[in-house]
Amino acid sequence: MYVYPGHPLLYLPALNTCPGYICGKDDRNTRAKGKVCCFRISFLKNRVPPEKEVQKLEDTPWCSPIKVKYGDVYCRAPQGGYYKTALGTRCDIRCRKGYELHGSSQLICQSNRRWSDKVICKQKRCPVLAMPANGGFKCVDGAYFNSRCEYYCSPGYTLKGERTVTCMDNKAWSGRPASCVDIEPPRIKCPSVKERIAEPNKLTVRVSWETPEGRDTADGILTDVILKGLPPGSNFPEGDHKIQYTVYDRAENKGVCKFRVKVRVRRCGKLNAPENGYMKCSSDGDNYGATCEFSCIGGYELQGSPARVCQSNLAWSGTEPTCAAMNINVGVRTAAALLDQFYEKRRLLIVSTPTARNLLYRLQLGMLQQAQCGLDLRHITVVELVGVFPTLIGRIGAKIMPPALALQLRLLLRIPLYSFSMVLVDKHGMDKERYVSLVMPVALFNLIDTFPLRKEEMVLQAEMGQTCNT
């Protein structure tokens, strides 16, 4: 039996006749349904009921079965037929989770034995992940649905965000994109703790060290190095000194190293100035290498070591000095020997007069007696030469010189024999000034205060608190 392609279900025109065939005239039911069927003449002789034959044709498989990989097919045959691929069958296509449909969501079995469209379920794909700076990621199945990607960071960097993300059904990645951040501080190695001994006669020592090197664990780049404390190569004083280096990387993480520089000063015991004397020390006065020099006030002689040094064994060299009252020997044979006793110790003011009744002599002596404190402060010894040889008398305080020695002194210093005069001699035996008339003690003191040695004496006396009230 032949069925003409024209068919109301396929929206094609129906014809009353078919070429070479005779249309059945008894097929009222079929026509009543709006269907036109043409039968072979030979078939009419078999008396097959037209309605049953038409129903059989409509249930015959027509299109090939639909199979959609990763999808499901739901078909509806026309008029509730049995076969799901009969002519006019409509099929709905649905993709499984993680897949999306490419093509029409509904297919129709057409008269050309083909479905109305071609469909495919493709696996869903998420956008390609952005590669994090200083890191990367590894994926199980690329960017396809249900693929898991795990982020990792380069050494020195820490992962911020989700370590693992999954491509979801909505074609988006679970979680937020991860990034690699540098949160680890730079590494810096400090020098070992340093302890140094101050140099001889100094309270400091030069300390050097290699500048510590910092290293960033991420990219190895440091942006800044800050030193707090004295730099290497400096002279460090006695004490405990804190040194700190701070380094920063490009992420502003900081690394710190701290160490100490200890400086010790080796010291001997403290020395004291002798009674009626002075002490002048170098450096700190009791440290290794320091030197202390001693001297006595006017009228006293130094006995013992004039200078002592703090040695490496922390003991003082020499012996302890003392200041004893000056013992003037007037029994020497020459005036030069007499003057040598005062060398670098005392200044001399020699007052000469031909007679004790001389008015200038008496007035001058009275003024000097009233200024005794100023004389002692300036280390001045008054020597009196009274009379004319052989009745000449020389006097130094309470000691009396032989007439011959007094005469030698007058001759050595070229002092007039028969008139009043005075001679000022410094500590080196030099004739500094001569007077033939009265001189006020203030004028005398002002002159002496200009001498080089006197300036040093005044400093020492000020430190000792020695002064005259009048």
Coordinates of C-alpha atoms in Angstrom, one line a residue:
M1 CA 0.0 0.0 0.0
Y2 CA 1.2 3.5 -0.9
V3 CA 0.5 6.6 1.2
Y4 CA 0.7 9.8 -0.7
P5 CA 3.0 12.4 1.1
G6 CA 0.2 14.8 1.4
H7 CA -1.1 14.5 4.9
P8 CA -2.9 16.9 7.2
L9 CA -0.6 16.1 10.2
L10 CA 2.3 17.3 8.2
Y11 CA 0.5 20.4 6.9
L12 CA 0.7 19.1 3.3
P13 CA -2.3 19.3 0.8
A14 CA -4.4 16.2 0.5
L15 CA -5.4 15.0 -3.0
N16 CA -8.5 13.0 -4.1
T17 CA -6.6 10.9 -6.6
C18 CA -3.2 9.4 -6.9
P19 CA -1.4 8.6 -10.1
G20 CA -1.9 4.9 -11.0
Y21 CA -4.2 4.3 -8.1
I22 CA -7.9 4.4 -7.3
C23 CA -9.1 6.1 -4.3
G24 CA -11.4 4.0 -2.1
K25 CA -15.0 5.2 -2.3
D26 CA -16.2 3.3 0.8
D27 CA -13.7 5.0 3.1
R28 CA -16.2 7.3 4.8
N29 CA -14.6 7.2 8.2
T30 CA -11.2 8.1 6.9
R31 CA -12.6 11.0 5.0
A32 CA -14.7 12.0 8.0
K33 CA -11.4 12.4 9.8
G34 CA -10.0 14.6 7.1
K35 CA -7.6 12.0 5.8
V36 CA -7.3 10.8 2.2
C37 CA -5.8 7.4 1.5
C38 CA -5.2 5.8 -1.9
F39 CA -5.2 2.1 -2.2
R40 CA -3.8 -0.2 -4.8
I41 CA -6.6 -1.9 -6.9
S42 CA -5.2 -5.3 -5.8
F43 CA -5.5 -4.3 -2.2
L44 CA -9.2 -3.4 -2.5
K45 CA -9.9 -7.0 -3.5
N46 CA -8.6 -8.2 -0.1
R47 CA -11.3 -6.2 1.7
V48 CA -9.0 -4.8 4.3
P49 CA -10.9 -2.4 6.6
P50 CA -9.6 1.0 5.5
E51 CA -9.7 2.5 9.1
K52 CA -7.5 -0.2 10.6
E53 CA -5.0 0.0 7.7
V54 CA -4.7 3.8 8.1
Q55 CA -4.1 3.4 11.9
K56 CA -1.3 0.8 11.2
L57 CA 0.5 3.3 8.9
E58 CA 0.4 6.0 11.5
D59 CA 2.1 3.8 14.2
T60 CA 4.9 2.6 12.0
P61 CA 8.5 3.9 13.0
W62 CA 9.5 6.6 10.6
C63 CA 12.6 8.6 11.9
S64 CA 15.6 7.1 13.5
P65 CA 15.7 7.0 17.3
I66 CA 17.1 10.0 19.0
K67 CA 20.1 9.6 21.3
V68 CA 21.6 12.6 22.9
K69 CA 24.9 12.1 24.8
Y70 CA 24.7 13.6 28.3
G71 CA 21.1 14.5 27.7
D72 CA 17.6 13.0 28.1
V73 CA 14.8 12.8 25.4
Y74 CA 11.1 13.0 26.1
C75 CA 8.9 12.2 23.0
R76 CA 5.2 12.4 22.4
A77 CA 3.8 10.4 19.4
P78 CA 0.7 11.8 17.6
Q79 CA -2.7 10.5 18.8
G80 CA -1.0 8.5 21.6
G81 CA 0.7 6.1 19.3
Y82 CA 3.1 3.4 20.5
Y83 CA 6.3 4.3 18.5
K84 CA 8.2 7.4 19.6
T85 CA 9.7 7.9 16.2
A86 CA 6.6 7.9 14.1
L87 CA 5.8 10.5 11.6
G88 CA 4.9 13.8 13.5
T89 CA 6.4 12.7 16.8
R90 CA 7.6 15.7 18.9
C91 CA 10.6 15.2 21.3
D92 CA 11.8 17.5 24.0
I93 CA 15.5 17.5 24.7
R94 CA 17.0 18.2 28.1
C95 CA 20.8 18.2 29.0
R96 CA 22.0 16.8 32.2
K97 CA 23.6 18.9 34.9
G98 CA 26.8 20.4 33.8
Y99 CA 25.9 20.4 30.1
E100 CA 24.1 22.9 27.9
L101 CA 22.0 22.4 24.8
H102 CA 23.2 23.5 21.4
G103 CA 20.3 23.4 19.0
S104 CA 16.5 23.4 19.3
S105 CA 15.0 22.2 22.6
Q106 CA 12.1 20.4 20.6
L107 CA 12.5 18.1 17.6
I108 CA 9.8 16.9 15.2
C109 CA 9.9 13.8 13.1
Q110 CA 9.4 15.0 9.5
S111 CA 8.1 13.3 6.3
N112 CA 11.6 13.2 5.0
R113 CA 12.4 10.8 7.8
R114 CA 14.6 13.3 9.5
W115 CA 14.3 15.2 12.6
S116 CA 13.7 19.0 12.4
D117 CA 17.2 19.9 13.9
K118 CA 20.4 18.5 15.1
V119 CA 21.2 18.9 18.9
I120 CA 24.1 18.2 21.1
C121 CA 24.8 18.6 24.9
K122 CA 28.1 20.2 25.4
Q123 CA 29.9 20.3 28.8
K124 CA 29.6 23.7 30.4
R125 CA 32.8 25.7 30.6
C126 CA 33.7 28.5 33.1
P127 CA 35.8 31.5 32.2
V128 CA 39.5 30.9 32.1
L129 CA 41.0 31.7 35.5
A130 CA 43.3 34.7 35.8
M131 CA 46.9 33.6 36.6
P132 CA 47.8 35.2 40.0
A133 CA 50.9 37.2 40.1
N134 CA 53.8 35.4 41.8
G135 CA 51.8 32.1 41.6
G136 CA 49.7 29.8 39.5
F137 CA 47.1 27.1 39.5
K138 CA 46.6 23.5 38.5
C139 CA 43.2 22.1 37.3
V140 CA 41.9 18.6 37.1
D141 CA 39.9 19.1 33.9
G142 CA 40.7 22.5 32.6
A143 CA 37.8 25.0 32.9
Y144 CA 35.0 22.5 32.3
F145 CA 32.1 21.8 34.7
N146 CA 33.0 20.2 38.0
S147 CA 36.7 20.7 37.3
R148 CA 38.7 21.6 40.5
C149 CA 41.5 24.0 40.3
E150 CA 44.1 24.5 43.1
Y151 CA 46.1 27.7 43.5
Y152 CA 49.7 27.8 44.6
C153 CA 52.2 30.6 45.2
S154 CA 55.9 31.1 44.6
P155 CA 58.3 30.7 47.5
G156 CA 58.0 33.6 49.9
Y157 CA 54.4 34.4 49.0
T158 CA 51.3 33.4 50.9
L159 CA 47.9 32.5 49.3
K160 CA 45.1 34.9 50.0
G161 CA 41.6 33.7 49.2
E162 CA 40.2 30.2 48.3
R163 CA 42.9 27.7 47.7
T164 CA 40.6 25.4 45.7
V165 CA 37.8 26.5 43.3
T166 CA 35.3 24.4 41.3
C167 CA 33.6 25.2 38.0
M168 CA 29.8 25.2 38.9
D169 CA 26.7 24.6 36.9
N170 CA 26.1 28.3 36.4
K171 CA 29.5 28.5 34.6
A172 CA 31.0 30.4 37.5
W173 CA 33.9 29.5 39.8
S174 CA 33.1 28.8 43.4
G175 CA 34.8 31.2 45.8
R176 CA 36.7 34.4 45.1
P177 CA 39.8 34.5 42.9
A178 CA 43.0 33.9 45.0
S179 CA 46.0 36.1 45.0
C180 CA 49.6 35.7 46.2
V181 CA 50.8 38.3 48.7
D182 CA 54.1 38.8 50.3
I183 CA 53.5 38.8 54.1
E184 CA 56.7 37.2 55.2
P185 CA 59.3 39.6 56.6
P186 CA 62.7 39.8 55.1
R187 CA 65.4 37.8 56.7
I188 CA 68.5 39.5 58.1
K189 CA 71.4 38.0 60.0
C190 CA 72.9 40.1 62.8
P191 CA 76.6 40.2 63.7
S192 CA 77.5 38.5 67.0
V193 CA 77.5 40.5 70.2
K194 CA 80.7 42.5 70.3
E195 CA 82.7 43.4 73.5
R196 CA 85.7 45.7 73.3
I197 CA 88.3 47.2 75.7
A198 CA 88.9 50.9 75.4
E199 CA 92.3 51.8 74.0
P200 CA 95.1 53.0 76.3
N201 CA 94.6 56.5 77.7
K202 CA 91.2 56.7 76.0
L203 CA 87.7 56.1 77.0
T204 CA 86.6 54.9 73.6
V205 CA 87.4 52.2 71.1
R206 CA 86.9 52.0 67.4
V207 CA 84.4 49.2 66.6
S208 CA 83.7 47.9 63.1
W209 CA 81.5 45.1 61.7
E210 CA 80.2 44.0 58.4
T211 CA 76.9 45.6 57.5
P212 CA 74.3 42.7 57.9
E213 CA 72.8 41.6 54.6
G214 CA 69.0 41.2 54.4
R215 CA 67.2 39.0 51.9
D216 CA 63.6 39.1 50.9
T217 CA 62.1 35.6 50.8
A218 CA 59.8 36.6 47.9
D219 CA 61.6 38.5 45.2
G220 CA 64.9 39.1 47.0
I221 CA 64.5 42.9 46.6
L222 CA 64.8 45.2 49.6
T223 CA 63.7 48.8 49.3
D224 CA 65.2 50.3 52.4
V225 CA 67.7 49.6 55.2
I226 CA 67.6 51.8 58.3
L227 CA 70.3 51.9 61.0
K228 CA 69.5 52.9 64.6
G229 CA 72.7 53.6 66.6
L230 CA 76.3 54.4 65.8
P231 CA 77.5 53.2 62.4
P232 CA 80.3 50.7 62.1
G233 CA 83.8 52.2 62.3
S234 CA 82.7 54.7 65.0
N235 CA 84.4 55.3 68.3
F236 CA 82.2 53.9 71.0
P237 CA 82.4 55.2 74.6
E238 CA 82.3 53.1 77.7
G239 CA 79.0 51.4 78.2
D240 CA 76.4 49.2 76.5
H241 CA 75.2 50.4 73.1
K242 CA 72.2 49.0 71.2
I243 CA 72.4 48.7 67.5
Q244 CA 69.4 47.9 65.3
Y245 CA 69.0 47.3 61.6
T246 CA 65.6 47.4 60.0
V247 CA 65.0 46.3 56.4
Y248 CA 61.9 46.6 54.3
D249 CA 60.8 44.7 51.2
R250 CA 58.5 46.0 48.4
A251 CA 55.4 44.9 50.3
E252 CA 56.5 47.0 53.2
N253 CA 57.2 44.0 55.4
K254 CA 60.0 44.6 57.8
G255 CA 62.7 42.5 59.3
V256 CA 64.7 43.6 62.3
C257 CA 68.0 42.5 63.8
K258 CA 69.4 43.8 67.1
F259 CA 72.7 43.4 68.8
R260 CA 74.8 45.2 71.4
V261 CA 78.3 46.6 71.5
K262 CA 79.8 46.6 74.9
V263 CA 82.8 48.8 75.7
R264 CA 84.7 48.3 78.9
V265 CA 87.3 50.7 80.4
R266 CA 90.0 49.0 82.4
R267 CA 90.7 51.1 85.5
C268 CA 93.2 51.4 88.3
G269 CA 92.1 52.7 91.7
K270 CA 91.5 56.5 92.1
L271 CA 94.4 58.6 93.1
N272 CA 94.2 61.7 95.3
A273 CA 96.3 64.9 95.3
P274 CA 98.9 65.1 98.0
E275 CA 98.3 67.4 100.9
N276 CA 99.6 70.9 100.0
G277 CA 99.9 69.8 96.4
Y278 CA 98.1 69.4 93.1
M279 CA 97.3 66.5 90.8
K280 CA 96.7 66.7 87.1
C281 CA 95.6 63.6 85.2
S282 CA 95.0 62.8 81.5
S283 CA 92.0 61.1 80.1
D284 CA 89.6 60.0 82.9
G285 CA 92.2 60.0 85.6
D286 CA 92.1 56.3 86.5
N287 CA 91.8 54.4 83.2
Y288 CA 94.4 52.2 81.6
G289 CA 97.1 54.4 80.1
A290 CA 96.1 57.6 82.1
T291 CA 99.0 59.6 83.5
C292 CA 98.7 61.7 86.7
E293 CA 101.3 64.4 87.4
F294 CA 101.8 65.9 90.9
S295 CA 103.1 69.3 92.1
C296 CA 103.2 71.1 95.4
I297 CA 102.1 74.6 96.4
G298 CA 104.6 77.3 97.1
G299 CA 107.0 76.5 100.0
Y300 CA 106.6 72.7 99.6
E301 CA 108.7 70.2 97.8
L302 CA 107.5 67.1 96.0
Q303 CA 108.8 63.8 97.4
G304 CA 108.0 60.6 95.5
S305 CA 107.0 60.1 91.9
P306 CA 106.2 63.3 90.1
A307 CA 104.0 61.2 87.7
R308 CA 102.3 57.9 87.8
V309 CA 100.8 55.8 85.0
C310 CA 97.9 53.3 85.1
Q311 CA 99.4 50.1 83.8
S312 CA 97.9 47.2 81.9
N313 CA 97.9 45.1 85.2
L314 CA 95.7 47.9 86.6
A315 CA 98.4 49.0 89.1
W316 CA 99.9 52.5 89.3
S317 CA 103.6 52.9 88.4
G318 CA 106.0 54.7 90.8
T319 CA 105.4 55.6 94.4
E320 CA 102.9 57.7 96.2
P321 CA 104.0 61.4 96.2
T322 CA 103.9 63.8 99.2
C323 CA 104.5 67.5 99.6
A324 CA 107.0 68.4 102.3
A325 CA 107.9 71.8 103.5
M326 CA 110.8 73.2 101.4
N327 CA 114.1 72.9 103.2
I328 CA 116.4 75.6 101.9
N329 CA 120.1 74.9 102.3
V330 CA 121.9 78.2 103.0
G331 CA 125.2 76.4 103.6
V332 CA 126.0 76.1 99.9
R333 CA 129.2 77.7 98.7
T334 CA 127.9 79.6 95.6
A335 CA 125.0 81.8 94.8
A336 CA 124.2 79.6 91.7
A337 CA 123.8 76.6 94.0
L338 CA 121.5 78.6 96.1
L339 CA 119.3 79.6 93.1
D340 CA 119.2 76.0 91.8
Q341 CA 117.2 75.0 94.8
F342 CA 114.4 77.2 93.6
Y343 CA 114.5 76.1 90.0
E344 CA 111.0 75.3 88.7
K345 CA 109.7 75.5 92.3
R346 CA 109.6 79.1 93.4
R347 CA 109.9 82.7 92.2
L348 CA 112.2 85.0 94.0
L349 CA 111.7 88.7 95.0
I350 CA 115.1 89.9 96.1
V351 CA 114.9 93.1 98.2
S352 CA 118.3 94.8 98.7
T353 CA 119.1 97.8 100.9
P354 CA 122.4 99.2 102.2
T355 CA 120.9 99.7 105.7
A356 CA 117.9 98.5 107.6
R357 CA 117.0 102.1 108.4
N358 CA 116.3 102.8 104.7
L359 CA 112.8 104.2 104.4
L360 CA 111.9 102.6 101.1
Y361 CA 113.0 99.2 102.5
R362 CA 110.9 99.5 105.6
L363 CA 107.8 100.6 103.7
Q364 CA 108.2 98.0 101.0
L365 CA 108.7 95.2 103.6
G366 CA 105.6 96.3 105.4
M367 CA 103.5 96.1 102.2
L368 CA 104.8 92.7 101.4
Q369 CA 104.0 91.4 104.8
Q370 CA 100.4 92.5 104.4
A371 CA 100.2 90.7 101.0
Q372 CA 101.6 87.4 102.2
C373 CA 98.7 85.3 100.9
G374 CA 99.2 86.7 97.4
L375 CA 102.9 85.9 97.6
D376 CA 102.2 82.3 98.6
L377 CA 99.5 81.9 96.0
R378 CA 102.1 83.0 93.3
H379 CA 104.9 80.9 94.8
I380 CA 107.1 83.9 95.7
T381 CA 109.9 83.7 98.2
V382 CA 111.2 87.0 99.5
V383 CA 115.0 87.2 99.9
E384 CA 116.4 90.1 102.0
L385 CA 119.9 91.5 101.5
V386 CA 120.6 94.1 104.2
G387 CA 123.8 96.0 104.8
V388 CA 127.2 96.2 103.1
F389 CA 129.9 93.5 103.3
P390 CA 131.4 92.5 105.6
T391 CA 128.3 93.4 107.8
L392 CA 126.0 92.2 105.0
I393 CA 123.2 89.9 106.1
G394 CA 121.1 87.6 103.9
R395 CA 117.8 86.3 105.1
I396 CA 115.3 83.9 103.7
G397 CA 112.4 83.7 106.1
A398 CA 114.0 82.5 109.3
K399 CA 117.2 81.3 107.7
I400 CA 120.3 83.5 107.6
M401 CA 122.8 83.3 104.8
P402 CA 126.5 83.8 105.4
P403 CA 127.8 87.3 104.4
A404 CA 129.9 85.8 101.6
L405 CA 127.0 84.0 100.0
A406 CA 124.8 87.1 100.3
L407 CA 127.6 89.1 98.5
Q408 CA 127.9 86.5 95.8
L409 CA 124.1 86.8 95.2
R410 CA 124.4 90.6 94.8
L411 CA 127.2 90.3 92.4
L412 CA 125.6 87.5 90.4
L413 CA 122.4 89.4 89.8
R414 CA 124.3 92.8 89.6
I415 CA 122.4 94.4 92.4
P416 CA 123.6 97.9 93.5
L417 CA 125.5 97.8 96.8
Y418 CA 124.6 101.2 98.1
S419 CA 121.0 101.9 97.1
F420 CA 117.6 100.3 97.5
S421 CA 116.5 98.0 94.7
M422 CA 114.4 94.9 94.0
V423 CA 114.8 92.1 91.5
L424 CA 112.1 89.6 90.4
V425 CA 113.4 86.2 89.3
D426 CA 111.0 83.6 87.7
K427 CA 111.1 79.8 88.3
H428 CA 113.6 79.3 85.5
G429 CA 116.1 81.7 87.1
M430 CA 115.5 84.5 84.7
D431 CA 115.6 88.2 85.7
K432 CA 112.1 89.4 84.8
E433 CA 111.9 92.9 86.4
R434 CA 113.9 95.4 88.5
Y435 CA 112.6 98.1 90.7
V436 CA 114.5 101.1 92.3
S437 CA 111.5 102.5 94.2
L438 CA 108.4 101.2 96.0
V439 CA 106.1 98.9 94.1
M440 CA 102.5 98.1 95.1
P441 CA 101.9 94.4 95.6
V442 CA 98.9 94.5 93.1
A443 CA 101.2 95.8 90.4
L444 CA 103.7 93.0 91.2
F445 CA 101.0 90.4 91.2
N446 CA 99.5 91.6 87.9
L447 CA 102.9 91.3 86.2
I448 CA 103.5 87.7 87.6
D449 CA 100.0 86.6 86.5
T450 CA 101.1 87.2 82.9
F451 CA 103.9 84.6 83.1
P452 CA 103.1 81.4 81.1
L453 CA 103.6 79.0 84.0
R454 CA 101.4 81.2 86.2
K455 CA 98.4 80.7 83.9
E456 CA 98.6 76.9 84.4
E457 CA 99.0 77.5 88.2
M458 CA 95.8 79.6 88.3
V459 CA 93.8 76.9 86.6
L460 CA 95.0 74.3 89.1
Q461 CA 94.4 76.6 92.0
A462 CA 90.9 77.3 90.8
E463 CA 90.2 73.6 90.6
M464 CA 91.5 73.2 94.2
G465 CA 89.6 76.2 95.4
Q466 CA 92.7 78.1 96.5
T467 CA 92.3 81.8 96.6
C468 CA 93.0 84.9 98.7
N469 CA 90.1 86.8 100.3
T470 CA 92.0 90.1 100.4

